[in-house]
mmCIF file of C-alpha atoms in Angstrom:
data_model
loop_
_atom_site.group_PDB
_atom_site.id
_atom_site.type_symbol
_atom_site.label_atom_id
_atom_site.label_comp_id
_atom_site.label_asym_id
_atom_site.label_seq_id
_atom_site.Cartn_x
_atom_site.Cartn_y
_atom_site.Cartn_z
ATOM 1 C CA MET A 104 -15.771 15.648 -23.831
ATOM 2 C CA LYS A 105 -13.860 18.121 -21.686
ATOM 3 C CA THR A 106 -13.684 15.593 -18.833
ATOM 4 C CA HIS A 107 -12.262 12.951 -21.175
ATOM 5 C CA LEU A 108 -9.624 15.402 -22.397
ATOM 6 C CA LEU A 109 -8.682 16.340 -18.828
ATOM 7 C CA LEU A 110 -8.279 12.658 -17.927
ATOM 8 C CA LYS A 111 -5.941 12.186 -20.880
ATOM 9 C CA ILE A 112 -3.856 15.172 -19.848
ATOM 10 C CA LEU A 113 -3.724 13.932 -16.230
ATOM 11 C CA ALA A 114 -2.611 10.465 -17.328
ATOM 12 C CA PHE A 115 0.097 12.006 -19.511
ATOM 13 C CA VAL A 116 1.365 14.171 -16.649
ATOM 14 C CA ILE A 117 1.441 11.191 -14.289
ATOM 15 C CA PHE A 118 3.246 8.806 -16.611
ATOM 16 C CA ILE A 119 5.558 11.169 -18.508
ATOM 17 C CA PRO A 120 8.312 11.058 -15.810
ATOM 18 C CA SER A 121 8.784 7.309 -16.161
ATOM 19 C CA ILE A 122 8.935 7.623 -19.957
ATOM 20 C CA PHE A 123 11.220 10.590 -20.467
ATOM 21 C CA PHE A 124 12.959 11.561 -17.248
ATOM 22 C CA THR A 125 14.089 8.289 -15.698
ATOM 23 C CA GLN A 126 14.047 4.898 -17.370
ATOM 24 C CA ILE A 127 14.191 1.895 -15.037
ATOM 25 C CA LYS A 128 14.765 -1.373 -16.855
ATOM 26 C CA VAL A 129 14.713 -4.882 -15.403
ATOM 27 C CA GLU A 130 15.652 -7.559 -17.887
ATOM 28 C CA THR A 131 16.840 -11.165 -17.879
ATOM 29 C CA ILE A 132 20.336 -11.758 -19.225
ATOM 30 C CA THR A 133 21.932 -15.130 -19.927
ATOM 31 C CA GLY A 134 25.428 -15.380 -18.468
ATOM 32 C CA ASP A 135 28.439 -17.258 -19.824
ATOM 33 C CA ASP A 136 27.531 -20.305 -17.716
ATOM 34 C CA GLY A 137 24.012 -20.409 -19.171
ATOM 35 C CA LYS A 138 22.335 -19.152 -16.015
ATOM 36 C CA LYS A 139 19.819 -16.345 -16.215
ATOM 37 C CA ILE A 140 20.797 -13.119 -14.494
ATOM 38 C CA ILE A 141 18.429 -10.258 -13.684
ATOM 39 C CA GLY A 142 19.931 -7.050 -15.022
ATOM 40 C CA ARG A 143 18.650 -3.829 -13.458
ATOM 41 C CA ASN A 144 19.471 -0.483 -15.046
ATOM 42 C CA ILE A 145 18.496 3.110 -14.312
ATOM 43 C CA THR A 146 19.010 5.535 -17.182
ATOM 44 C CA ILE A 147 18.700 9.254 -16.479
ATOM 45 C CA ASP A 148 17.491 11.138 -19.573
ATOM 46 C CA LEU A 149 18.838 14.686 -19.453
ATOM 47 C CA SER A 150 17.134 15.814 -22.657
ATOM 48 C CA VAL A 151 14.056 17.042 -20.762
ATOM 49 C CA LYS A 152 14.551 19.941 -18.364
ATOM 50 C CA ILE A 153 13.213 19.441 -14.827
ATOM 51 C CA ASP A 154 13.867 20.921 -11.402
ATOM 52 C CA SER A 155 13.058 17.905 -9.210
ATOM 53 C CA ILE A 156 11.404 14.514 -9.599
ATOM 54 C CA GLU A 157 10.842 11.443 -7.411
ATOM 55 C CA MET A 158 10.792 7.937 -8.875
ATOM 56 C CA PRO A 159 9.833 4.636 -7.156
ATOM 57 C CA VAL A 160 12.361 1.797 -7.509
ATOM 58 C CA GLU A 161 12.028 -1.877 -6.676
ATOM 59 C CA LYS A 162 14.616 -3.511 -4.425
ATOM 60 C CA GLY A 163 17.807 -4.724 -6.066
ATOM 61 C CA ILE A 164 21.221 -3.697 -7.360
ATOM 62 C CA TYR A 165 21.106 -1.204 -10.234
ATOM 63 C CA LYS A 166 23.625 0.240 -12.629
ATOM 64 C CA LEU A 167 23.149 3.968 -13.108
ATOM 65 C CA TYR A 168 23.619 5.367 -16.610
ATOM 66 C CA ILE A 169 23.808 9.095 -17.416
ATOM 67 C CA PRO A 170 24.725 10.750 -20.752
ATOM 68 C CA SER A 171 28.357 11.683 -20.212
ATOM 69 C CA LEU A 172 28.360 14.289 -22.984
ATOM 70 C CA GLN A 173 25.729 16.391 -21.162
ATOM 71 C CA LEU A 174 26.958 15.762 -17.613
ATOM 72 C CA LYS A 175 28.735 18.669 -15.949
ATOM 73 C CA SER A 176 28.625 17.520 -12.294
ATOM 74 C CA LEU A 177 27.175 14.689 -10.253
ATOM 75 C CA VAL A 178 26.651 14.309 -6.499
ATOM 76 C CA ILE A 179 24.863 11.252 -5.097
ATOM 77 C CA LYS A 180 23.649 11.243 -1.498
ATOM 78 C CA LYS A 181 22.312 8.339 0.506
ATOM 79 C CA LYS A 182 20.696 9.309 3.832
ATOM 80 C CA ALA A 183 22.324 12.755 3.615
ATOM 81 C CA ILE A 184 25.763 11.118 3.254
ATOM 82 C CA GLU A 185 27.594 11.600 -0.011
ATOM 83 C CA TYR A 186 27.757 8.406 -2.030
ATOM 84 C CA GLU A 187 30.898 8.154 -4.171
ATOM 85 C CA PRO A 188 30.069 7.340 -7.807
ATOM 86 C CA LEU A 189 32.336 5.161 -9.854
ATOM 87 C CA LYS A 190 35.353 7.135 -11.056
ATOM 88 C CA MET A 191 35.224 8.110 -14.725
ATOM 89 C CA GLU A 192 38.580 8.140 -16.460
ATOM 90 C CA LYS A 193 39.311 11.242 -18.536
ATOM 91 C CA GLU A 194 40.772 9.286 -21.413
ATOM 92 C CA LYS A 195 37.691 7.090 -21.710
ATOM 93 C CA GLU A 196 35.500 10.163 -21.696
ATOM 94 C CA LYS A 197 37.483 11.611 -24.614
ATOM 95 C CA GLU A 198 37.245 8.362 -26.541
ATOM 96 C CA LYS A 199 33.506 8.182 -26.023
ATOM 97 C CA ALA A 200 33.113 11.808 -27.051
ATOM 98 C CA GLU A 201 34.974 11.101 -30.274
ATOM 99 C CA VAL A 202 32.771 8.109 -31.177
ATOM 100 C CA GLY A 203 29.623 9.904 -30.025
ATOM 101 C CA ALA A 204 28.819 7.736 -27.007
ATOM 102 C CA GLU A 205 25.654 8.865 -25.247
ATOM 103 C CA ASN A 206 25.384 6.993 -21.939
ATOM 104 C CA GLU A 207 27.947 5.886 -19.393
ATOM 105 C CA MET A 208 27.569 3.786 -16.274
ATOM 106 C CA VAL A 209 28.559 6.141 -13.469
ATOM 107 C CA ALA A 210 27.509 4.301 -10.296
ATOM 108 C CA GLU A 211 26.104 1.128 -8.813
ATOM 109 C CA LEU A 212 23.138 1.671 -6.476
ATOM 110 C CA VAL A 213 21.884 -0.900 -3.970
ATOM 111 C CA PHE A 214 18.215 -0.554 -3.008
ATOM 112 C CA ARG A 215 16.885 -2.363 0.050
ATOM 113 C CA ASN A 216 13.826 -1.590 2.190
ATOM 114 C CA ASN A 217 13.155 2.161 2.370
ATOM 115 C CA THR A 218 16.374 3.114 0.568
ATOM 116 C CA GLN A 219 16.673 6.558 -0.935
ATOM 117 C CA TYR A 220 19.314 8.066 -3.213
ATOM 118 C CA ILE A 221 19.265 11.746 -4.166
ATOM 119 C CA LEU A 222 21.082 12.687 -7.363
ATOM 120 C CA TYR A 223 22.170 16.290 -7.825
ATOM 121 C CA ILE A 224 23.045 16.639 -11.500
ATOM 122 C CA GLY A 225 24.592 19.592 -13.247
ATOM 123 C CA VAL A 226 23.976 19.724 -16.990
ATOM 124 C CA ILE A 227 26.252 21.493 -19.429
ATOM 125 C CA GLY A 228 24.699 24.812 -20.424
ATOM 126 C CA GLU A 229 22.488 25.033 -17.318
ATOM 127 C CA GLU A 230 23.225 26.930 -14.116
ATOM 128 C CA LYS A 231 20.565 25.287 -11.973
ATOM 129 C CA ILE A 232 21.249 21.874 -10.426
ATOM 130 C CA ARG A 233 18.651 19.201 -11.109
ATOM 131 C CA LYS A 234 17.418 16.895 -8.345
ATOM 132 C CA TYR A 235 16.445 13.262 -8.926
ATOM 133 C CA ILE A 236 15.100 11.201 -5.993
ATOM 134 C CA LEU A 237 15.190 7.412 -6.376
ATOM 135 C CA LYS A 238 13.374 5.641 -3.561
ATOM 136 C CA SER A 239 12.411 2.064 -2.683
ATOM 137 C CA GLU A 240 9.710 1.053 -0.223
ATOM 138 C CA SER A 241 9.455 -1.623 2.448
ATOM 139 C CA ASP A 242 7.897 -4.975 1.567
ATOM 140 C CA TRP A 243 5.697 -4.570 4.649
ATOM 141 C CA LYS A 244 3.053 -1.889 4.385
ATOM 142 C CA TRP A 245 -0.528 -1.050 5.294
ATOM 143 C CA THR A 246 -3.106 -2.033 2.694
ATOM 144 C CA THR A 247 -6.805 -1.189 2.570
ATOM 145 C CA SER A 248 -9.361 -3.811 1.576
ATOM 146 C CA PHE A 249 -13.146 -4.080 1.439
ATOM 147 C CA GLY A 250 -15.273 -7.110 2.232
ATOM 148 C CA ALA A 251 -17.467 -8.682 4.901
ATOM 149 C CA ASN A 252 -16.847 -10.033 8.398
ATOM 150 C CA ALA A 253 -18.969 -12.656 10.119
ATOM 151 C CA VAL A 254 -19.396 -11.970 13.847
ATOM 152 C CA PHE A 255 -20.181 -15.163 15.794
ATOM 153 C CA LEU A 256 -21.835 -16.029 19.108
ATOM 154 C CA THR A 257 -24.032 -12.953 19.057
ATOM 155 C CA SER A 258 -27.032 -13.127 21.376
ATOM 156 C CA ARG A 259 -30.288 -11.547 20.299
ATOM 157 C CA SER A 260 -32.484 -12.474 23.287
ATOM 158 C CA ARG A 261 -34.873 -9.690 24.267
ATOM 159 C CA PHE A 262 -37.364 -8.891 26.983
ATOM 160 C CA THR A 263 -40.927 -8.242 25.917
ATOM 161 C CA SER A 264 -44.092 -7.383 27.795
ATOM 162 C CA VAL A 265 -46.886 -9.974 27.698
ATOM 163 C CA ASP A 266 -49.982 -8.849 29.627
ATOM 164 C CA ASN A 267 -47.755 -6.554 31.725
ATOM 165 C CA VAL A 268 -45.444 -9.454 32.609
ATOM 166 C CA VAL A 269 -41.784 -9.596 31.501
ATOM 167 C CA ALA A 270 -41.127 -12.468 29.069
ATOM 168 C CA GLN A 271 -37.949 -13.424 27.249
ATOM 169 C CA ASN A 272 -37.865 -13.803 23.482
ATOM 170 C CA ARG A 273 -34.868 -15.830 22.278
ATOM 171 C CA ASP A 274 -33.600 -15.231 18.762
ATOM 172 C CA GLY A 275 -31.834 -18.242 17.254
ATOM 173 C CA LYS A 276 -29.580 -16.014 15.146
ATOM 174 C CA MET A 277 -25.952 -16.577 16.257
ATOM 175 C CA MET A 278 -24.074 -14.702 13.521
ATOM 176 C CA ASP A 279 -24.090 -11.200 12.065
ATOM 177 C CA LEU A 280 -22.599 -10.396 8.655
ATOM 178 C CA MET A 281 -21.057 -6.917 8.521
ATOM 179 C CA PRO A 282 -19.795 -5.041 5.424
ATOM 180 C CA SER A 283 -16.326 -3.907 6.474
ATOM 181 C CA ILE A 284 -13.282 -1.894 5.564
ATOM 182 C CA MET A 285 -10.034 -3.453 6.814
ATOM 183 C CA PHE A 286 -6.520 -2.083 7.253
ATOM 184 C CA THR A 287 -3.880 -4.805 7.123
ATOM 185 C CA PHE A 288 -0.128 -4.656 7.729
ATOM 186 C CA MET A 289 1.495 -7.436 5.684
ATOM 187 C CA ASN A 290 4.261 -8.302 3.240
ATOM 188 C CA ASN A 291 2.995 -7.375 -0.218
ATOM 189 C CA GLN A 292 5.827 -9.204 -1.992
ATOM 190 C CA ARG A 293 4.737 -12.715 -0.992
ATOM 191 C CA ASN A 294 1.905 -14.892 -2.232
ATOM 192 C CA PHE A 295 1.130 -15.937 1.349
ATOM 193 C CA SER A 296 1.831 -13.383 4.034
ATOM 194 C CA PRO A 297 0.646 -13.317 7.665
ATOM 195 C CA GLY A 298 -0.054 -9.911 9.120
ATOM 196 C CA PHE A 299 -2.035 -7.781 11.522
ATOM 197 C CA THR A 300 -5.398 -6.260 10.745
ATOM 198 C CA GLY A 301 -8.008 -3.904 12.104
ATOM 199 C CA GLY A 302 -11.077 -2.253 10.697
ATOM 200 C CA LEU A 303 -14.630 -1.005 10.916
ATOM 201 C CA GLY A 304 -17.977 -2.531 9.978
ATOM 202 C CA PHE A 305 -21.361 -0.898 9.582
ATOM 203 C CA ASN A 306 -24.747 -2.308 8.528
ATOM 204 C CA PHE A 307 -26.772 0.931 8.730
ATOM 205 C CA GLU A 308 -27.820 0.073 12.289
ATOM 206 C CA GLU A 309 -24.763 -1.035 14.229
ATOM 207 C CA LEU A 310 -21.073 -0.140 14.194
ATOM 208 C CA SER A 311 -18.398 -2.748 14.885
ATOM 209 C CA VAL A 312 -14.655 -2.516 15.478
ATOM 210 C CA PHE A 313 -12.377 -5.420 14.435
ATOM 211 C CA ALA A 314 -8.835 -6.421 15.408
ATOM 212 C CA GLY A 315 -6.831 -9.594 14.883
ATOM 213 C CA GLY A 316 -4.570 -11.488 12.524
ATOM 214 C CA ALA A 317 -4.672 -11.783 8.753
ATOM 215 C CA LEU A 318 -3.357 -13.859 5.874
ATOM 216 C CA GLY A 319 -2.737 -12.256 2.489
ATOM 217 C CA ILE A 320 -3.272 -14.632 -0.453
ATOM 218 C CA GLY A 321 -2.150 -13.904 -4.001
ATOM 219 C CA GLN A 322 -2.283 -10.265 -4.964
ATOM 220 C CA ASN A 323 -5.126 -8.875 -2.929
ATOM 221 C CA ILE A 324 -7.226 -11.471 -1.097
ATOM 222 C CA VAL A 325 -7.117 -11.043 2.690
ATOM 223 C CA LEU A 326 -8.446 -13.585 5.190
ATOM 224 C CA SER A 327 -8.802 -12.257 8.726
ATOM 225 C CA ALA A 328 -9.882 -13.485 12.147
ATOM 226 C CA GLY A 329 -9.911 -12.066 15.647
ATOM 227 C CA VAL A 330 -12.263 -10.257 17.982
ATOM 228 C CA ALA A 331 -15.000 -7.752 17.247
ATOM 229 C CA VAL A 332 -16.418 -5.124 19.536
ATOM 230 C CA HIS A 333 -19.990 -5.446 18.342
ATOM 231 C CA LYS A 334 -23.146 -3.557 19.361
ATOM 232 C CA GLN A 335 -26.043 -5.783 20.446
ATOM 233 C CA ASN A 336 -29.430 -5.392 22.111
ATOM 234 C CA ARG A 337 -29.461 -7.138 25.490
ATOM 235 C CA PRO A 338 -32.134 -7.559 28.195
ATOM 236 C CA ASN A 339 -32.054 -4.809 30.801
ATOM 237 C CA THR A 340 -30.758 -6.311 34.049
ATOM 238 C CA ASP A 341 -33.139 -4.049 35.988
ATOM 239 C CA TYR A 342 -35.919 -6.470 35.020
ATOM 240 C CA THR A 343 -36.357 -10.244 35.390
ATOM 241 C CA VAL A 344 -38.494 -12.824 33.616
ATOM 242 C CA GLY A 345 -41.965 -13.053 35.217
ATOM 243 C CA GLN A 346 -41.779 -9.612 36.801
ATOM 244 C CA THR A 347 -45.008 -7.633 36.752
ATOM 245 C CA ILE A 348 -44.513 -4.221 35.170
ATOM 246 C CA ASP A 349 -46.553 -1.127 34.522
ATOM 247 C CA SER A 350 -48.214 -0.711 31.134
ATOM 248 C CA SER A 351 -46.093 2.362 30.490
ATOM 249 C CA VAL A 352 -42.920 0.243 30.311
ATOM 250 C CA THR A 353 -41.975 -0.299 26.674
ATOM 251 C CA SER A 354 -39.527 -2.612 24.896
ATOM 252 C CA ASP A 355 -37.010 0.236 24.841
ATOM 253 C CA ASN A 356 -37.098 0.215 28.637
ATOM 254 C CA LEU A 357 -36.827 -3.564 28.890
ATOM 255 C CA ASN A 358 -33.752 -3.755 26.621
ATOM 256 C CA LYS A 359 -30.618 -1.728 26.076
ATOM 257 C CA SER A 360 -27.796 -1.618 23.543
ATOM 258 C CA GLN A 361 -24.410 -2.875 24.690
ATOM 259 C CA TYR A 362 -21.033 -3.344 23.044
ATOM 260 C CA ARG A 363 -19.873 -6.930 23.475
ATOM 261 C CA VAL A 364 -16.675 -8.746 22.452
ATOM 262 C CA ASN A 365 -17.240 -11.584 19.969
ATOM 263 C CA PRO A 366 -15.044 -13.646 17.627
ATOM 264 C CA PHE A 367 -15.121 -12.926 13.892
ATOM 265 C CA VAL A 368 -13.759 -14.209 10.586
ATOM 266 C CA GLY A 369 -13.647 -12.162 7.417
ATOM 267 C CA LEU A 370 -12.825 -12.040 3.729
ATOM 268 C CA SER A 371 -11.840 -8.831 1.959
ATOM 269 C CA PHE A 372 -10.337 -7.686 -1.329
ATOM 270 C CA ARG A 373 -8.200 -4.897 -2.699
ATOM 271 C CA PHE A 374 -9.526 -3.640 -6.008
ATOM 272 C CA ASP A 375 -6.506 -1.759 -7.384
ATOM 273 C CA LYS A 376 -5.226 -4.990 -8.992
ATOM 274 C CA ASN A 377 -6.541 -8.396 -10.016
ATOM 275 C CA PRO A 378 -7.560 -9.960 -6.656
ATOM 276 C CA PHE A 379 -6.962 -13.481 -7.974
ATOM 277 C CA GLY A 380 -3.488 -12.848 -9.412
ATOM 278 C CA ALA A 381 -0.249 -14.067 -7.877
ATOM 279 C CA LYS A 382 2.756 -12.004 -6.944
ATOM 280 C CA PRO A 383 5.166 -11.626 -9.897
#
């Protein structure tokens, strides 16, 4: 019961900023010519006192709205350079105050890859300056996925001792399936995105390292292919087929583990979203 209550409190703390502190709205508006226009607005709610907060923003052009009746000062910085907000006319401010207007568009912000605006806001009746950080991320980023990789052209031939004579035992198995964790650098905003990938595989006996190319499909399906550095048991070159050996020589002496380079293909998934969904 206590754990459930703590989870509720944690969820409230995580999501309360987006509800009360900063409202980011993206809506479709029909223009005069009948075409649909995407309207993006950021509304800063000054009714809740905060010292500093950081909010993620999708790429696009936004109109920034702040309650003019509570606003004492505003400084906007982009990459440490002051960004001039739109000038607010004194007469319009008076008119809005008389009719009780709450919000006013004070700036237009353009968010591209890794764009950050810092808003320093002074509120009437408060001495301390509030800090709002609005930040967009790059379309290209590292994603983690889990799945399985098939390592091909593996050789499982081994030396064995038959009546103290070295014999070769050939295993027809040419593929190993490895549970894997993959790290892929790709464009997360496209339904089909090529990228680069690398990862690790482990089947409780052998460790493999993977590197190659990848293709992201839909939300979270990742197809990958490349080379694997894969551990395999190989015949010890100190012995040859037909060689007479001492009875004390075991299979561990006749064979040794080696890391070999082999091709692989893989399929992995991210589980933070629906893996079969498409990009919005």
